[in-house]
Amino acid sequence: MLSLDDLLGRRRSTRRFGPEPVPVEALEAILGAAVSGPSAGNLQAFRLVAVADAATRARIEAAALGQESVGEAPVVLVCCADGPVSAAKYGARGERLYSVQDATIACMLAWLKAVDLGLAGVWLGAFDEAAVAGILDLPVDVRPVAMLPLGYASEVPGPKTTRPRSDIVIER
Ligand SMILES: Cc1cc2nc3c(=O)[nH]c(=O)nc-3n(C[C@H](O)[C@H](O)[C@H](O)COP(=O)(O)O)c2cc1C
């Protein structure tokens, strides 16, 4: 098992994948990690769609500016905000904010677990939400907010760069 620091260091956006499938047990563990996180009111106002079907991934790739990672990765985890679940308790703030936060926390935890298991992925935000929702026949108001192509890396990312800490952290 990786230390947290190793895990954080190893998590890099990976956009090229080999053809090996994601083992069923690995996907189960990834989904388990995704649902283990915090959520507003512990409502878990998100839905996860694990897309392995190649034809469906090809359609999603087209709805994601043709990003080839979608078609190449053996599994794409589509992380969706379930606004109505959070809205029932928290109103507009739950609908607009908490459900999106719930879904993105789940996505991040899924990615970290995938890395822990020797897999790699990339967070995708650039896609046509309505098109992806249509392709996946999602329930009304279930909004795809992030996608995570997952598989075994076939590229090594370059060095990580970050903005200066002083541009990010505000001290008061
Ligand atoms: C909200 C968000 C949206 C992103 N959208 C895309 C995307 O559509 N396509 C892509 O290739 N990478 C996307 N990325 C990945 C970033 O480019 C990447 O995280 C960043 O360059 C830092 O690299 P690292 O993840 O290796 O640390 C996105 C990341 C985030 C957090």
PDB file of C-alpha atoms and ligand atoms in Angstrom:
ATOM      1  CA  MET A   1       0.000   0.000   0.000  1.00  0.00           C
ATOM      2  CA  LEU A   2       1.315   3.478  -0.876  1.00  0.00           C
ATOM      3  CA  SER A   3       1.888   6.122   1.754  1.00  0.00           C
ATOM      4  CA  LEU A   4      -0.354   9.139   1.363  1.00  0.00           C
ATOM      5  CA  ASP A   5       2.546  11.228   0.093  1.00  0.00           C
ATOM      6  CA  ASP A   6       3.451   8.595  -2.496  1.00  0.00           C
ATOM      7  CA  LEU A   7      -0.169   8.365  -3.564  1.00  0.00           C
ATOM      8  CA  LEU A   8      -0.456  12.124  -3.973  1.00  0.00           C
ATOM      9  CA  GLY A   9       2.783  12.224  -5.922  1.00  0.00           C
ATOM     10  CA  ARG A  10       1.820   9.358  -8.188  1.00  0.00           C
ATOM     11  CA  ARG A  11      -1.591  10.803  -9.042  1.00  0.00           C
ATOM     12  CA  ARG A  12      -0.925  12.539 -12.316  1.00  0.00           C
ATOM     13  CA  SER A  13      -3.222  13.148 -15.251  1.00  0.00           C
ATOM     14  CA  THR A  14      -2.740  10.255 -17.642  1.00  0.00           C
ATOM     15  CA  ARG A  15      -4.362  10.426 -21.066  1.00  0.00           C
ATOM     16  CA  ARG A  16      -2.932   7.346 -22.800  1.00  0.00           C
ATOM     17  CA  PHE A  17      -3.897   3.850 -21.738  1.00  0.00           C
ATOM     18  CA  GLY A  18      -3.008   0.280 -22.617  1.00  0.00           C
ATOM     19  CA  PRO A  19      -5.738  -2.192 -23.645  1.00  0.00           C
ATOM     20  CA  GLU A  20      -5.724  -4.239 -20.412  1.00  0.00           C
ATOM     21  CA  PRO A  21      -9.167  -4.158 -18.795  1.00  0.00           C
ATOM     22  CA  VAL A  22      -9.748  -2.822 -15.291  1.00  0.00           C
ATOM     23  CA  PRO A  23     -10.241  -5.905 -13.088  1.00  0.00           C
ATOM     24  CA  VAL A  24     -13.741  -6.256 -11.654  1.00  0.00           C
ATOM     25  CA  GLU A  25     -12.370  -6.281  -8.082  1.00  0.00           C
ATOM     26  CA  ALA A  26     -10.421  -3.088  -8.757  1.00  0.00           C
ATOM     27  CA  LEU A  27     -13.513  -1.338 -10.077  1.00  0.00           C
ATOM     28  CA  GLU A  28     -15.444  -2.494  -7.016  1.00  0.00           C
ATOM     29  CA  ALA A  29     -12.747  -1.064  -4.737  1.00  0.00           C
ATOM     30  CA  ILE A  30     -12.728   2.195  -6.704  1.00  0.00           C
ATOM     31  CA  LEU A  31     -16.494   2.535  -6.391  1.00  0.00           C
ATOM     32  CA  GLY A  32     -16.236   1.713  -2.699  1.00  0.00           C
ATOM     33  CA  ALA A  33     -13.733   4.506  -2.223  1.00  0.00           C
ATOM     34  CA  ALA A  34     -15.955   6.899  -4.152  1.00  0.00           C
ATOM     35  CA  VAL A  35     -18.923   6.364  -1.879  1.00  0.00           C
ATOM     36  CA  SER A  36     -16.847   6.438   1.305  1.00  0.00           C
ATOM     37  CA  GLY A  37     -16.282  10.176   1.374  1.00  0.00           C
ATOM     38  CA  PRO A  38     -18.023  13.046   3.077  1.00  0.00           C
ATOM     39  CA  SER A  39     -21.205  14.475   1.608  1.00  0.00           C
ATOM     40  CA  ALA A  40     -23.565  17.204   2.715  1.00  0.00           C
ATOM     41  CA  GLY A  41     -25.898  15.704   5.303  1.00  0.00           C
ATOM     42  CA  ASN A  42     -24.402  12.307   4.372  1.00  0.00           C
ATOM     43  CA  LEU A  43     -26.909  12.282   1.524  1.00  0.00           C
ATOM     44  CA  GLN A  44     -24.410  11.113  -1.119  1.00  0.00           C
ATOM     45  CA  ALA A  45     -26.160  13.284  -3.668  1.00  0.00           C
ATOM     46  CA  PHE A  46     -24.310  11.844  -6.608  1.00  0.00           C
ATOM     47  CA  ARG A  47     -24.589   9.053  -9.124  1.00  0.00           C
ATOM     48  CA  LEU A  48     -21.732   7.141 -10.716  1.00  0.00           C
ATOM     49  CA  VAL A  49     -21.838   5.513 -14.127  1.00  0.00           C
ATOM     50  CA  ALA A  50     -19.033   3.096 -14.969  1.00  0.00           C
ATOM     51  CA  VAL A  51     -18.929   2.908 -18.753  1.00  0.00           C
ATOM     52  CA  ALA A  52     -16.974  -0.010 -20.202  1.00  0.00           C
ATOM     53  CA  ASP A  53     -18.890  -0.473 -23.457  1.00  0.00           C
ATOM     54  CA  ALA A  54     -16.643   0.673 -26.315  1.00  0.00           C
ATOM     55  CA  ALA A  55     -19.458   1.973 -28.505  1.00  0.00           C
ATOM     56  CA  THR A  56     -20.826   4.067 -25.652  1.00  0.00           C
ATOM     57  CA  ARG A  57     -17.355   5.406 -24.885  1.00  0.00           C
ATOM     58  CA  ALA A  58     -16.950   6.365 -28.528  1.00  0.00           C
ATOM     59  CA  ARG A  59     -20.153   8.408 -28.346  1.00  0.00           C
ATOM     60  CA  ILE A  60     -19.048  10.026 -25.101  1.00  0.00           C
ATOM     61  CA  GLU A  61     -15.658  10.825 -26.648  1.00  0.00           C
ATOM     62  CA  ALA A  62     -17.456  12.704 -29.409  1.00  0.00           C
ATOM     63  CA  ALA A  63     -19.382  14.636 -26.724  1.00  0.00           C
ATOM     64  CA  ALA A  64     -16.071  15.474 -25.019  1.00  0.00           C
ATOM     65  CA  LEU A  65     -14.399  17.403 -27.824  1.00  0.00           C
ATOM     66  CA  GLY A  66     -13.049  14.157 -29.230  1.00  0.00           C
ATOM     67  CA  GLN A  67     -10.758  13.598 -26.248  1.00  0.00           C
ATOM     68  CA  GLU A  68      -9.194  10.252 -27.077  1.00  0.00           C
ATOM     69  CA  SER A  69      -8.653   9.273 -23.454  1.00  0.00           C
ATOM     70  CA  VAL A  70     -12.381   8.476 -23.317  1.00  0.00           C
ATOM     71  CA  GLY A  71     -12.227   5.948 -26.119  1.00  0.00           C
ATOM     72  CA  GLU A  72      -8.858   4.532 -25.094  1.00  0.00           C
ATOM     73  CA  ALA A  73      -9.455   3.942 -21.377  1.00  0.00           C
ATOM     74  CA  PRO A  74     -11.187   0.619 -20.714  1.00  0.00           C
ATOM     75  CA  VAL A  75     -13.532   2.260 -18.200  1.00  0.00           C
ATOM     76  CA  VAL A  76     -14.822   5.798 -17.918  1.00  0.00           C
ATOM     77  CA  LEU A  77     -16.374   6.752 -14.598  1.00  0.00           C
ATOM     78  CA  VAL A  78     -18.969   9.453 -15.157  1.00  0.00           C
ATOM     79  CA  CYS A  79     -19.561  11.326 -11.907  1.00  0.00           C
ATOM     80  CA  CYS A  80     -22.923  13.027 -11.704  1.00  0.00           C
ATOM     81  CA  ALA A  81     -24.477  15.488  -9.281  1.00  0.00           C
ATOM     82  CA  ASP A  82     -27.921  14.359  -8.114  1.00  0.00           C
ATOM     83  CA  GLY A  83     -29.325  17.799  -7.388  1.00  0.00           C
ATOM     84  CA  PRO A  84     -32.818  16.801  -6.286  1.00  0.00           C
ATOM     85  CA  VAL A  85     -31.454  14.544  -3.513  1.00  0.00           C
ATOM     86  CA  SER A  86     -29.609  17.452  -1.915  1.00  0.00           C
ATOM     87  CA  ALA A  87     -32.311  19.997  -2.744  1.00  0.00           C
ATOM     88  CA  ALA A  88     -34.828  18.005  -0.720  1.00  0.00           C
ATOM     89  CA  LYS A  89     -32.919  18.935   2.432  1.00  0.00           C
ATOM     90  CA  TYR A  90     -30.912  21.999   1.505  1.00  0.00           C
ATOM     91  CA  GLY A  91     -32.918  23.740  -1.201  1.00  0.00           C
ATOM     92  CA  ALA A  92     -31.137  25.742  -3.880  1.00  0.00           C
ATOM     93  CA  ARG A  93     -27.729  25.533  -2.187  1.00  0.00           C
ATOM     94  CA  GLY A  94     -27.995  21.753  -2.115  1.00  0.00           C
ATOM     95  CA  GLU A  95     -29.097  21.648  -5.748  1.00  0.00           C
ATOM     96  CA  ARG A  96     -26.464  23.977  -7.128  1.00  0.00           C
ATOM     97  CA  LEU A  97     -23.490  23.488  -4.816  1.00  0.00           C
ATOM     98  CA  TYR A  98     -23.582  20.562  -2.402  1.00  0.00           C
ATOM     99  CA  SER A  99     -24.534  17.953  -4.992  1.00  0.00           C
ATOM    100  CA  VAL A 100     -21.666  19.108  -7.226  1.00  0.00           C
ATOM    101  CA  GLN A 101     -19.262  19.022  -4.296  1.00  0.00           C
ATOM    102  CA  ASP A 102     -20.491  15.555  -3.307  1.00  0.00           C
ATOM    103  CA  ALA A 103     -19.938  14.280  -6.847  1.00  0.00           C
ATOM    104  CA  THR A 104     -16.497  15.800  -7.249  1.00  0.00           C
ATOM    105  CA  ILE A 105     -15.291  14.513  -3.881  1.00  0.00           C
ATOM    106  CA  ALA A 106     -16.435  11.040  -4.964  1.00  0.00           C
ATOM    107  CA  CYS A 107     -14.577  11.436  -8.242  1.00  0.00           C
ATOM    108  CA  MET A 108     -11.360  12.436  -6.521  1.00  0.00           C
ATOM    109  CA  LEU A 109     -11.545   9.533  -4.090  1.00  0.00           C
ATOM    110  CA  ALA A 110     -12.171   7.140  -6.978  1.00  0.00           C
ATOM    111  CA  TRP A 111      -9.096   8.483  -8.758  1.00  0.00           C
ATOM    112  CA  LEU A 112      -6.893   8.140  -5.680  1.00  0.00           C
ATOM    113  CA  LYS A 113      -8.055   4.564  -5.097  1.00  0.00           C
ATOM    114  CA  ALA A 114      -7.376   3.767  -8.738  1.00  0.00           C
ATOM    115  CA  VAL A 115      -3.826   5.084  -8.344  1.00  0.00           C
ATOM    116  CA  ASP A 116      -3.456   3.076  -5.143  1.00  0.00           C
ATOM    117  CA  LEU A 117      -4.285  -0.022  -7.211  1.00  0.00           C
ATOM    118  CA  GLY A 118      -1.738   0.763  -9.917  1.00  0.00           C
ATOM    119  CA  LEU A 119      -4.195   2.311 -12.332  1.00  0.00           C
ATOM    120  CA  ALA A 120      -4.193   5.829 -13.743  1.00  0.00           C
ATOM    121  CA  GLY A 121      -6.725   8.349 -14.954  1.00  0.00           C
ATOM    122  CA  VAL A 122      -7.494  11.895 -15.929  1.00  0.00           C
ATOM    123  CA  TRP A 123     -10.204  14.241 -14.729  1.00  0.00           C
ATOM    124  CA  LEU A 124     -12.266  15.547 -17.625  1.00  0.00           C
ATOM    125  CA  GLY A 125     -14.375  18.661 -17.326  1.00  0.00           C
ATOM    126  CA  ALA A 126     -14.603  19.616 -20.986  1.00  0.00           C
ATOM    127  CA  PHE A 127     -17.679  17.871 -22.338  1.00  0.00           C
ATOM    128  CA  ASP A 128     -21.246  18.564 -23.387  1.00  0.00           C
ATOM    129  CA  GLU A 129     -23.237  17.744 -20.251  1.00  0.00           C
ATOM    130  CA  ALA A 130     -26.569  17.415 -22.016  1.00  0.00           C
ATOM    131  CA  ALA A 131     -25.104  15.151 -24.686  1.00  0.00           C
ATOM    132  CA  VAL A 132     -23.469  12.860 -22.111  1.00  0.00           C
ATOM    133  CA  ALA A 133     -26.669  12.751 -20.047  1.00  0.00           C
ATOM    134  CA  GLY A 134     -28.561  11.766 -23.193  1.00  0.00           C
ATOM    135  CA  ILE A 135     -26.087   9.059 -24.228  1.00  0.00           C
ATOM    136  CA  LEU A 136     -26.284   7.532 -20.732  1.00  0.00           C
ATOM    137  CA  ASP A 137     -30.048   8.023 -20.455  1.00  0.00           C
ATOM    138  CA  LEU A 138     -29.594   9.638 -17.056  1.00  0.00           C
ATOM    139  CA  PRO A 139     -32.587  10.497 -14.869  1.00  0.00           C
ATOM    140  CA  VAL A 140     -33.856  14.064 -15.131  1.00  0.00           C
ATOM    141  CA  ASP A 141     -31.727  16.529 -13.133  1.00  0.00           C
ATOM    142  CA  VAL A 142     -28.842  14.068 -12.722  1.00  0.00           C
ATOM    143  CA  ARG A 143     -26.009  16.165 -14.108  1.00  0.00           C
ATOM    144  CA  PRO A 144     -22.646  14.759 -15.247  1.00  0.00           C
ATOM    145  CA  VAL A 145     -20.020  17.082 -13.743  1.00  0.00           C
ATOM    146  CA  ALA A 146     -16.748  15.176 -14.162  1.00  0.00           C
ATOM    147  CA  MET A 147     -15.544  12.161 -16.075  1.00  0.00           C
ATOM    148  CA  LEU A 148     -12.646   9.918 -15.162  1.00  0.00           C
ATOM    149  CA  PRO A 149     -11.182   7.666 -17.851  1.00  0.00           C
ATOM    150  CA  LEU A 150      -9.369   4.868 -15.996  1.00  0.00           C
ATOM    151  CA  GLY A 151      -6.929   2.200 -17.062  1.00  0.00           C
ATOM    152  CA  TYR A 152      -3.306   1.152 -17.068  1.00  0.00           C
ATOM    153  CA  ALA A 153      -1.050   4.014 -18.113  1.00  0.00           C
ATOM    154  CA  SER A 154       0.869   3.802 -21.363  1.00  0.00           C
ATOM    155  CA  GLU A 155       2.558   7.175 -20.908  1.00  0.00           C
ATOM    156  CA  VAL A 156       4.674   8.801 -18.225  1.00  0.00           C
ATOM    157  CA  PRO A 157       3.604  12.339 -17.328  1.00  0.00           C
ATOM    158  CA  GLY A 158       6.142  15.154 -17.311  1.00  0.00           C
ATOM    159  CA  PRO A 159       7.241  16.953 -14.151  1.00  0.00           C
ATOM    160  CA  LYS A 160       4.492  18.520 -12.063  1.00  0.00           C
ATOM    161  CA  THR A 161       4.354  22.296 -11.927  1.00  0.00           C
ATOM    162  CA  THR A 162       2.304  24.405  -9.543  1.00  0.00           C
ATOM    163  CA  ARG A 163       1.678  28.126  -9.166  1.00  0.00           C
ATOM    164  CA  PRO A 164       3.712  29.740  -6.394  1.00  0.00           C
ATOM    165  CA  ARG A 165       2.194  29.015  -2.990  1.00  0.00           C
ATOM    166  CA  SER A 166       1.958  32.754  -2.363  1.00  0.00           C
ATOM    167  CA  ASP A 167      -0.387  33.092  -5.362  1.00  0.00           C
ATOM    168  CA  ILE A 168      -2.703  30.513  -3.866  1.00  0.00           C
ATOM    169  CA  VAL A 169      -2.647  30.807  -0.100  1.00  0.00           C
ATOM    170  CA  ILE A 170      -4.094  33.956   1.460  1.00  0.00           C
ATOM    171  CA  GLU A 171      -2.867  34.627   4.960  1.00  0.00           C
ATOM    172  CA  ARG A 172      -5.038  36.676   7.269  1.00  0.00           C
TER     173      ARG A 172
HETATM  174  C1  LIG B   1     -12.011  20.714 -13.193  1.00  0.00           C
HETATM  175  C2  LIG B   1     -10.983  20.047 -14.075  1.00  0.00           C
HETATM  176  C3  LIG B   1     -11.235  19.913 -15.416  1.00  0.00           C
HETATM  177  C4  LIG B   1     -10.305  19.285 -16.243  1.00  0.00           C
HETATM  178  N1  LIG B   1     -10.626  19.051 -17.538  1.00  0.00           N
HETATM  179  C5  LIG B   1      -9.769  18.360 -18.329  1.00  0.00           C
HETATM  180  C6  LIG B   1     -10.142  17.981 -19.641  1.00  0.00           C
HETATM  181  O1  LIG B   1     -11.265  18.198 -20.093  1.00  0.00           O
HETATM  182  N2  LIG B   1      -9.227  17.302 -20.383  1.00  0.00           N
HETATM  183  C7  LIG B   1      -7.988  16.971 -19.908  1.00  0.00           C
HETATM  184  O2  LIG B   1      -7.210  16.356 -20.638  1.00  0.00           O
HETATM  185  N3  LIG B   1      -7.610  17.308 -18.636  1.00  0.00           N
HETATM  186  C8  LIG B   1      -8.478  17.975 -17.845  1.00  0.00           C
HETATM  187  N4  LIG B   1      -8.145  18.243 -16.536  1.00  0.00           N
HETATM  188  C9  LIG B   1      -6.831  17.807 -16.016  1.00  0.00           C
HETATM  189  C10 LIG B   1      -5.873  18.975 -15.810  1.00  0.00           C
HETATM  190  O3  LIG B   1      -5.400  19.429 -17.049  1.00  0.00           O
HETATM  191  C11 LIG B   1      -4.724  18.517 -14.900  1.00  0.00           C
HETATM  192  O4  LIG B   1      -5.240  18.113 -13.643  1.00  0.00           O
HETATM  193  C12 LIG B   1      -3.694  19.612 -14.669  1.00  0.00           C
HETATM  194  O5  LIG B   1      -3.026  19.916 -15.874  1.00  0.00           O
HETATM  195  C13 LIG B   1      -2.646  19.222 -13.619  1.00  0.00           C
HETATM  196  O6  LIG B   1      -1.982  18.034 -13.985  1.00  0.00           O
HETATM  197  P1  LIG B   1      -1.933  16.789 -12.970  1.00  0.00           P
HETATM  198  O7  LIG B   1      -3.359  16.283 -12.821  1.00  0.00           O
HETATM  199  O8  LIG B   1      -1.061  15.774 -13.659  1.00  0.00           O
HETATM  200  O9  LIG B   1      -1.388  17.246 -11.662  1.00  0.00           O
HETATM  201  C14 LIG B   1      -9.069  18.847 -15.700  1.00  0.00           C
HETATM  202  C15 LIG B   1      -8.832  18.977 -14.332  1.00  0.00           C
HETATM  203  C16 LIG B   1      -9.786  19.534 -13.526  1.00  0.00           C
HETATM  204  C17 LIG B   1      -9.541  19.575 -12.033  1.00  0.00           C
END
